[in-house]
Short mmCIF file of N, CA and C and ligand atoms in Angstrom, two decimals:
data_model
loop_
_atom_site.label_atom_id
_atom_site.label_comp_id
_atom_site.label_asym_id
_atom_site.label_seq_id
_atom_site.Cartn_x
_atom_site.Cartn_y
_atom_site.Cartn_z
N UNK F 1 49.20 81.00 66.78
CA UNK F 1 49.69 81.30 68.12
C UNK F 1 49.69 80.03 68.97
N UNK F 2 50.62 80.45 70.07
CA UNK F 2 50.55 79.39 70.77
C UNK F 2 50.21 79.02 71.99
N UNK F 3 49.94 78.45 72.84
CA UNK F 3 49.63 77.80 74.65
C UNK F 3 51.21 79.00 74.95
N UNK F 4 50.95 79.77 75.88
CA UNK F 4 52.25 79.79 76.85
C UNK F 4 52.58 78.76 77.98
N UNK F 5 51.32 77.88 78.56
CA UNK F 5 51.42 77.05 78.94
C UNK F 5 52.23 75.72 78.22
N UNK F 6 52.09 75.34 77.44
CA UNK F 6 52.46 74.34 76.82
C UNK F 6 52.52 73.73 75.17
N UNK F 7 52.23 75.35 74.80
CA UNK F 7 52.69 75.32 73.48
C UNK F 7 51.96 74.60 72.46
N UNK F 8 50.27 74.00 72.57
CA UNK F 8 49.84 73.62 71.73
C UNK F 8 49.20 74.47 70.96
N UNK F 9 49.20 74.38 69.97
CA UNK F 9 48.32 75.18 68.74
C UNK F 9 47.29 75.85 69.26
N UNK F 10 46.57 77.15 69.25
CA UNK F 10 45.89 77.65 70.22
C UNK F 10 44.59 77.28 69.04
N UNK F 11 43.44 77.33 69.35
CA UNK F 11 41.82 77.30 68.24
C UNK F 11 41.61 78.63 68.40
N UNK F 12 41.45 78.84 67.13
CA UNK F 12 40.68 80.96 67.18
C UNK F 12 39.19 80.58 66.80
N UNK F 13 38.79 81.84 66.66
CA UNK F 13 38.01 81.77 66.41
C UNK F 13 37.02 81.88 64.86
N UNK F 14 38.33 81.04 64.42
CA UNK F 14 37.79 80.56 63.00
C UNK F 14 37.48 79.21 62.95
N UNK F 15 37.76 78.53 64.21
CA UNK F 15 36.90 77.31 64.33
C UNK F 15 34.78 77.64 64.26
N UNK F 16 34.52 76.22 63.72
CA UNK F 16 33.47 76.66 63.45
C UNK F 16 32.54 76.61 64.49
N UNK F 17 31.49 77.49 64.63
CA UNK F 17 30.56 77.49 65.52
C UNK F 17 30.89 78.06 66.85
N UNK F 18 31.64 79.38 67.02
CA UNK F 18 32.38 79.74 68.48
C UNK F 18 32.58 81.42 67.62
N UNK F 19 31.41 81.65 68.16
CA UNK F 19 31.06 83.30 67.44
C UNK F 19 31.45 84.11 68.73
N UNK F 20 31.10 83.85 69.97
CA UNK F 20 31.97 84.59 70.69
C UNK F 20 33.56 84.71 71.10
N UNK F 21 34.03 83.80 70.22
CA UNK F 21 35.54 83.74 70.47
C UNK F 21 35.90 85.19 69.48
N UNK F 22 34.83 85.13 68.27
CA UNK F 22 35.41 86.62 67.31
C UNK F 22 35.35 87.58 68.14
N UNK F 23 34.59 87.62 68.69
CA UNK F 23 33.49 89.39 69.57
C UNK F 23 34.74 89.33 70.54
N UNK F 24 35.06 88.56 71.05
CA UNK F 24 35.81 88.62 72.35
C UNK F 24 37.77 88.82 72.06
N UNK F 25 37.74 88.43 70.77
CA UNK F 25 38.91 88.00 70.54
C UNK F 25 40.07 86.39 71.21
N UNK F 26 38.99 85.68 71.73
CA UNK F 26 39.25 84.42 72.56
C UNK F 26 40.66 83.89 71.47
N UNK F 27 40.92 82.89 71.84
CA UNK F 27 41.80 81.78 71.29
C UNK F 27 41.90 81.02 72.27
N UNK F 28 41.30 79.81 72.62
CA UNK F 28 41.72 78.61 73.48
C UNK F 28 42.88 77.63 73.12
N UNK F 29 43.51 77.06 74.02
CA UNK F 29 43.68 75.95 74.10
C UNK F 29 43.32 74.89 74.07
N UNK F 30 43.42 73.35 73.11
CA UNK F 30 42.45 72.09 73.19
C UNK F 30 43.12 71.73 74.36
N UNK F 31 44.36 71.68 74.27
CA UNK F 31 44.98 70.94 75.40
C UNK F 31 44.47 70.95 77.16
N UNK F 32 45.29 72.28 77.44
CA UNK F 32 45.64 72.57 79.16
C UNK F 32 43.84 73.55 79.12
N UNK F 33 43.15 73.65 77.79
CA UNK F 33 41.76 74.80 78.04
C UNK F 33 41.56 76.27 78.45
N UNK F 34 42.78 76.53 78.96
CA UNK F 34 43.45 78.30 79.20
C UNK F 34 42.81 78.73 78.01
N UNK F 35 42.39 79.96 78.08
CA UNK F 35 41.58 81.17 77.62
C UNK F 35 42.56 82.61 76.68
N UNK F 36 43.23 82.55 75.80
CA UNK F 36 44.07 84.16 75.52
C UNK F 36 42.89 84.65 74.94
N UNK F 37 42.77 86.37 75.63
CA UNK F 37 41.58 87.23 75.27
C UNK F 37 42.46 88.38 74.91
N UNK F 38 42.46 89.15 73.63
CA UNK F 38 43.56 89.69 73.22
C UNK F 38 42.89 91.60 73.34
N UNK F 39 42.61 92.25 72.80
CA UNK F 39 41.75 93.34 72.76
C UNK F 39 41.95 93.17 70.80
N UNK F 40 43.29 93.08 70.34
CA UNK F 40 43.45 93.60 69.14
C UNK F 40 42.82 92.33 68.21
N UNK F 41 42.19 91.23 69.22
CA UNK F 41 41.57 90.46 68.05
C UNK F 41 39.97 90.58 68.62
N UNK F 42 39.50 91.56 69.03
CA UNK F 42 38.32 91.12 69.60
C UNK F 42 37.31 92.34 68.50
N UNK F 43 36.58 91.71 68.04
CA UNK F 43 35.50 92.50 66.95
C UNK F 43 34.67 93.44 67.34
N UNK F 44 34.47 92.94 69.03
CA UNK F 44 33.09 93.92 69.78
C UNK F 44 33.93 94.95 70.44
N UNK F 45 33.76 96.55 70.73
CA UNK F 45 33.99 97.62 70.75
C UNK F 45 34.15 97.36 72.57
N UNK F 46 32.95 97.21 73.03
CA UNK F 46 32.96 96.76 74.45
C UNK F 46 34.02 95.98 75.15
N UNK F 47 34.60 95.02 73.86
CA UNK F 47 35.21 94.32 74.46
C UNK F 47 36.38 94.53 74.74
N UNK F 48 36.69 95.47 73.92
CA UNK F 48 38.27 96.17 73.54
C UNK F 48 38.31 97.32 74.77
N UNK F 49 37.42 97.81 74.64
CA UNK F 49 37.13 99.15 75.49
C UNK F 49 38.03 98.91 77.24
N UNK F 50 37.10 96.84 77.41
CA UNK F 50 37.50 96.52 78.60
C UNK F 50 38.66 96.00 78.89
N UNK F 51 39.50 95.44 77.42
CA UNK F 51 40.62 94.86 77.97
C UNK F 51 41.39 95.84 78.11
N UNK F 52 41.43 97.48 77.24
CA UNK F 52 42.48 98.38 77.36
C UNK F 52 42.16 98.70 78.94
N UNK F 53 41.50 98.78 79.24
CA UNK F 53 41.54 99.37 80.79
C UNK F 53 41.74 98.05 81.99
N UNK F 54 42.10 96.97 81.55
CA UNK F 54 41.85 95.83 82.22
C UNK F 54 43.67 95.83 82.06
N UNK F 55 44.00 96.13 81.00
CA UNK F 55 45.53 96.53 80.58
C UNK F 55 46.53 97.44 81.78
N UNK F 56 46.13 98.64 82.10
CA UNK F 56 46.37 99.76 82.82
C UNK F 56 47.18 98.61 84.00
N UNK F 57 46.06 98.04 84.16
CA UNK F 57 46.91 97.58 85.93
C UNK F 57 48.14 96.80 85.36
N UNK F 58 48.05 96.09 84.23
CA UNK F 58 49.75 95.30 84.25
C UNK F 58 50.57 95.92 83.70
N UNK F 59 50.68 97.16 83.42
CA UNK F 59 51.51 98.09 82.41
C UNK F 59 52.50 98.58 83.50
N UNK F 60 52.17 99.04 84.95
CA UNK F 60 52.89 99.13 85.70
C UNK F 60 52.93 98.62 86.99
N UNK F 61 52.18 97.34 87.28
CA UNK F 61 51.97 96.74 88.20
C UNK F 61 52.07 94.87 88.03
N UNK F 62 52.31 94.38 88.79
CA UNK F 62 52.59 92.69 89.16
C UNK F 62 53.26 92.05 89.18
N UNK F 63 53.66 91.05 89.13
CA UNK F 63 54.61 90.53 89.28
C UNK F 63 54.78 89.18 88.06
N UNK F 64 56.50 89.72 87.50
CA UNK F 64 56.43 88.80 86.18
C UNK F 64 56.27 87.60 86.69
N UNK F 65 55.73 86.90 85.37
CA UNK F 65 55.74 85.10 85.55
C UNK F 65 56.54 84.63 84.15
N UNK F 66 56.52 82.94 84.44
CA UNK F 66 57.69 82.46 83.35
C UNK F 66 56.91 82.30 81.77
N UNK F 67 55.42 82.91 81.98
CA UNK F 67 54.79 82.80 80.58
C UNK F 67 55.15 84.14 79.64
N UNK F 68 55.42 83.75 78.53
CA UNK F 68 55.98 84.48 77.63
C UNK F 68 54.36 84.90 76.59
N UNK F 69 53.96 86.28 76.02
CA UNK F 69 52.85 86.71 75.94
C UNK F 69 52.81 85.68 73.93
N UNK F 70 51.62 85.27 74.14
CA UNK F 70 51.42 84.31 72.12
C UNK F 70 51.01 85.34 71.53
N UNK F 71 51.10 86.78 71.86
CA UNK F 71 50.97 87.60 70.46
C UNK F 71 52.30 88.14 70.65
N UNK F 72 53.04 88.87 71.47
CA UNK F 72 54.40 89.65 70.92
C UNK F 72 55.62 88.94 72.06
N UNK F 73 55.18 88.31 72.61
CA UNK F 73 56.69 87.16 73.26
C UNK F 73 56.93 88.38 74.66
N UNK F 74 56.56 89.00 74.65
CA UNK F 74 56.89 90.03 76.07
C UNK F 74 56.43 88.70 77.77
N UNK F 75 57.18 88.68 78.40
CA UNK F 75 57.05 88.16 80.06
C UNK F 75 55.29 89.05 80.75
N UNK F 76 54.68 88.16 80.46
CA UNK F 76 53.75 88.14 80.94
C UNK F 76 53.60 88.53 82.55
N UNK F 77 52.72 89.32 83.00
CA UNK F 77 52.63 89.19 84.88
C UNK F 77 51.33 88.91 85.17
N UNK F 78 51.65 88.79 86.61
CA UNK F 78 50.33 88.19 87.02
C UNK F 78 49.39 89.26 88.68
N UNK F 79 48.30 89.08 88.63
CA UNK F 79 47.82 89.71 89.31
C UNK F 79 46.33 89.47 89.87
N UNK F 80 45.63 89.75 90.71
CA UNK F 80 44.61 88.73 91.25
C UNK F 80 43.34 89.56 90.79
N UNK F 81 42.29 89.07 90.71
CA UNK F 81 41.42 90.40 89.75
C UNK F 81 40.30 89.40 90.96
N UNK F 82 39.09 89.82 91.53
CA UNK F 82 37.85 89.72 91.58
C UNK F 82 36.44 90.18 91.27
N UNK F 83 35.64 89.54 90.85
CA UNK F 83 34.70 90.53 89.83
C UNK F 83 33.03 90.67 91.30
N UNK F 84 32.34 91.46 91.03
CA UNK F 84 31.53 91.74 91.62
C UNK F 84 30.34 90.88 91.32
N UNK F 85 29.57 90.40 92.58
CA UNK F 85 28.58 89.99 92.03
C UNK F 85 27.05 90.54 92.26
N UNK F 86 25.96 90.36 91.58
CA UNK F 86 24.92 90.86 91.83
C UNK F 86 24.38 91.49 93.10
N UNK F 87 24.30 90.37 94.01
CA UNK F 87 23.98 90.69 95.50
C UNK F 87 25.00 91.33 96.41
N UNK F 88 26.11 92.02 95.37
CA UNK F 88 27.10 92.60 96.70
C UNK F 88 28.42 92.17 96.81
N UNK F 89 28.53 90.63 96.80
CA UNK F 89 30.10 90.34 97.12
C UNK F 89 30.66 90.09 95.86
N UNK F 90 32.19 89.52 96.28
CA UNK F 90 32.37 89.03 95.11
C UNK F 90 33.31 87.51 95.13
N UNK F 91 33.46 87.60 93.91
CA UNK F 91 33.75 86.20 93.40
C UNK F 91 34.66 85.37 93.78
N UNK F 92 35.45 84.40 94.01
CA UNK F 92 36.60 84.26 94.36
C UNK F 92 37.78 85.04 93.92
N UNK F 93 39.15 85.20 94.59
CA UNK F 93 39.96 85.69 93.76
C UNK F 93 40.56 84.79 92.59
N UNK F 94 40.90 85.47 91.39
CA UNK F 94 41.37 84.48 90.53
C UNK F 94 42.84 85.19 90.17
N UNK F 95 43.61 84.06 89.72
CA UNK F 95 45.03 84.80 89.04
C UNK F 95 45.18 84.68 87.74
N UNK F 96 45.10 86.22 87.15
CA UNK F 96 45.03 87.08 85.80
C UNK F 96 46.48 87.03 85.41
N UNK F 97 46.78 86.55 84.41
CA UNK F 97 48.02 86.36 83.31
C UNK F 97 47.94 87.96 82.51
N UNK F 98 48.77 88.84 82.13
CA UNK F 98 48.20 90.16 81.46
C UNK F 98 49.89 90.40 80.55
N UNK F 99 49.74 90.70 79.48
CA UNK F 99 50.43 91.35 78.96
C UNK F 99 51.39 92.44 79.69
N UNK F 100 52.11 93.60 79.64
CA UNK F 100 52.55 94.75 80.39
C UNK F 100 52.53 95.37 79.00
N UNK F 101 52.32 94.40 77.68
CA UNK F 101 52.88 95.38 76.26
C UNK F 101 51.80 95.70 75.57
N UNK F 102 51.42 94.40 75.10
CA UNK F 102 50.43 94.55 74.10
C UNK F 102 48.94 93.86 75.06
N UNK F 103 47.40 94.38 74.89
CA UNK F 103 46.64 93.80 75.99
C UNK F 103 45.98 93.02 75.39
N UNK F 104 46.97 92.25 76.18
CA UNK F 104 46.27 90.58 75.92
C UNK F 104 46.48 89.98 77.29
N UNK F 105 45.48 89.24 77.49
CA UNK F 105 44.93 88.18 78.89
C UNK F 105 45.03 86.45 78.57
N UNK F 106 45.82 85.76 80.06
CA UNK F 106 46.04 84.18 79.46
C UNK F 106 44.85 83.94 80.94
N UNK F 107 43.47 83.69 80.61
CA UNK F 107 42.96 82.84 81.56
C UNK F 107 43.41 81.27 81.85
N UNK F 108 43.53 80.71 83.03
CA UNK F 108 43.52 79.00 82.84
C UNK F 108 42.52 78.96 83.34
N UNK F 109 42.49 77.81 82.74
CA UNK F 109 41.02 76.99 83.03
C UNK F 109 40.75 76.66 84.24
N UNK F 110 41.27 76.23 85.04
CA UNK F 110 41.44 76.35 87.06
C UNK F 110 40.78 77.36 87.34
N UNK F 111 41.60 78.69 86.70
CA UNK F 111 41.45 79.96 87.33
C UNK F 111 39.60 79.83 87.07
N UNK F 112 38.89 79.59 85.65
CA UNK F 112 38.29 80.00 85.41
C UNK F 112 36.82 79.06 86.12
N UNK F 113 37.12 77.89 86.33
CA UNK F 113 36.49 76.90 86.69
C UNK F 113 35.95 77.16 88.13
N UNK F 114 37.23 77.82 88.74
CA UNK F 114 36.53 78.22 90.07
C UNK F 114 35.10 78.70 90.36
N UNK F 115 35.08 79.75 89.27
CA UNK F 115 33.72 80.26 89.39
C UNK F 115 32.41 79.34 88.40
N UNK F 116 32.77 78.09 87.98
CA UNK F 116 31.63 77.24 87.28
C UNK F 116 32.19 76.18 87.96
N UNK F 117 31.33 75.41 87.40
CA UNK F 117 31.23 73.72 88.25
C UNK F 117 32.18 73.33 87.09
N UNK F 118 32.58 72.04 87.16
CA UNK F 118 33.22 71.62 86.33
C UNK F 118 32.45 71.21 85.02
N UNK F 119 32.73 70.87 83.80
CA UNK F 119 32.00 70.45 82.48
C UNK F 119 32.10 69.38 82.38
N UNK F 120 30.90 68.46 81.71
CA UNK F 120 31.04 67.24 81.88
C UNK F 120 31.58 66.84 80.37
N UNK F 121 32.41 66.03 80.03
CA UNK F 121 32.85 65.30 79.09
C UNK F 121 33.49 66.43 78.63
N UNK F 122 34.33 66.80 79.67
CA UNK F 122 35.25 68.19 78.71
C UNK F 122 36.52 67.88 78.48
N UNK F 123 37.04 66.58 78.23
CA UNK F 123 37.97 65.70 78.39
C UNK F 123 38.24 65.27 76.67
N UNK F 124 37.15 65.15 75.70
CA UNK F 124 36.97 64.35 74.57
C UNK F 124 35.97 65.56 73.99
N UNK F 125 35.71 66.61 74.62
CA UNK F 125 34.99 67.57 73.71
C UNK F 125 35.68 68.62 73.97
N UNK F 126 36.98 69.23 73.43
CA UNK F 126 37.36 70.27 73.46
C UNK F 126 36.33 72.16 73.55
N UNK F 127 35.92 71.53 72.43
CA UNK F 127 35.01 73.01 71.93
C UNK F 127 34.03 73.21 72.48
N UNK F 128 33.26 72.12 72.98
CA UNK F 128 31.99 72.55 74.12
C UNK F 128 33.04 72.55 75.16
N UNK F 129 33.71 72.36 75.69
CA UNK F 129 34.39 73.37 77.15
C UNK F 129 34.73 74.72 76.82
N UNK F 130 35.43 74.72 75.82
CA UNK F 130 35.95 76.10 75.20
C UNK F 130 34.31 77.35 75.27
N UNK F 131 33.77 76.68 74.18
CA UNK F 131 31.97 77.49 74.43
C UNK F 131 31.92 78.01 75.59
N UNK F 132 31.80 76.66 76.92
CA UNK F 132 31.43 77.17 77.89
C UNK F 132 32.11 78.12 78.74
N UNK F 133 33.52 78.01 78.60
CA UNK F 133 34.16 78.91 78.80
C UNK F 133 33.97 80.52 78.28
N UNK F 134 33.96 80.46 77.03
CA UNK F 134 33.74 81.53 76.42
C UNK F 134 32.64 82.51 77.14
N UNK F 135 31.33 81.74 77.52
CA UNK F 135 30.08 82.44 78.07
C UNK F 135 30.85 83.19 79.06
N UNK F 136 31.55 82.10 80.14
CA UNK F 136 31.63 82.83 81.29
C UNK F 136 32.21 83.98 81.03
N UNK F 137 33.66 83.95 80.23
CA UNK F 137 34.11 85.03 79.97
C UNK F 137 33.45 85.94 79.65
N UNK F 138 32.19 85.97 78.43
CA UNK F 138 31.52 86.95 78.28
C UNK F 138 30.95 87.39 79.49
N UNK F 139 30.01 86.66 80.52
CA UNK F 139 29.66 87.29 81.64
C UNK F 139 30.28 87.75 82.56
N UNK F 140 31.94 87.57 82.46
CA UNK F 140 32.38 88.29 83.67
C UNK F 140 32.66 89.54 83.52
N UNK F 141 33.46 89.29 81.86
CA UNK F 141 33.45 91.29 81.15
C UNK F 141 32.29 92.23 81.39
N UNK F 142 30.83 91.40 81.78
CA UNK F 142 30.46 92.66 81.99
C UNK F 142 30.02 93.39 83.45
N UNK F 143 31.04 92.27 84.19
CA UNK F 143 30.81 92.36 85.77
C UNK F 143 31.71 93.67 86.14
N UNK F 144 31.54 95.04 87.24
CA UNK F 144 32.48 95.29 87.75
C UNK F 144 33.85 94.56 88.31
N UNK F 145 34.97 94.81 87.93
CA UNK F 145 36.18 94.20 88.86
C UNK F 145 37.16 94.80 89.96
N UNK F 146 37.79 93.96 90.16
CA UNK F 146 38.49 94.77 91.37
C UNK F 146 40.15 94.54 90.82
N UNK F 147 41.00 94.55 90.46
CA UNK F 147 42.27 94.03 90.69
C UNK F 147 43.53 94.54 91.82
N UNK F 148 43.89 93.73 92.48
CA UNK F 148 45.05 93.91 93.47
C UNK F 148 46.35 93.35 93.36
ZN1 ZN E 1 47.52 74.90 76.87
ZN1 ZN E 2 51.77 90.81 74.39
#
């Protein structure tokens, strides 16, 4: 598969040492670092559970964008999701890339960075950004969200 951003070879998670990319169904980018979280590649039950319902809102809601989806080529839309946080508020808004066909999610790395500091030497270490990415992702799946 590929970047809808820019078309480089995406890393699954048969790269070595990135066990939550299986559970999650991840595939990064080395390049631009964008995030595809698919449901139909994700191993953990939870995880699937959340993208089908994370699905619902772009099936008939958002607004298309010019990214074309790296599992079935369908026009991707976009839509602003905020996740809840412990003490009450929540997170910044971020803008969610979503399938309308098949549920699959294109995080970018911007989007995702907002809510972490930046990584250091994530420039010449692809896969430790990717990792770190990955966590967050795991921790936000298990945050309540909001999407609008
Ligand atoms: Zn890319
Ligand atoms: Zn799709």
């Amino acid at each position: 598969m590929r970047c809808p951003r820019d078309f480089s070879e995406l890393m699954g998670p048969e790269s070595p040492g990135l066990s939550l990319f299986s559970e999650n169904g991840i595939h990064s980018c080395s390049s631009c670092h964008g995030m595809l979280l698919s449901a139909d590649a994700a191993e953990s039950s939870l995880a699937r559970e959340n993208f089908e319902k994370m699905h619902e809102a772009f099936e008939d809601g958002g607004t298309e964008v010019t990214l074309d989806c790296p599992c079935c080529d369908t026009k991707m839309r976009v839509r602003t999701i905020v996740f809840s946080k412990l003490d009450g508020g929540f997170t910044e808004p971020m803008e969610l890339d979503g399938c309308p066909s098949c549920s699959s999610f294109w995080f970018d790395a911007g989007e995702l960075q907002k809510l972490a500091p930046p990584f250091e030497t994530a420039d010449d270490e692809p896969i430790r950004e990717a990792k770190a990415l990955a966590i967050l992702i795991q921790m936000l799946l298990l945050m309540p969200y909001r999407i609008s």
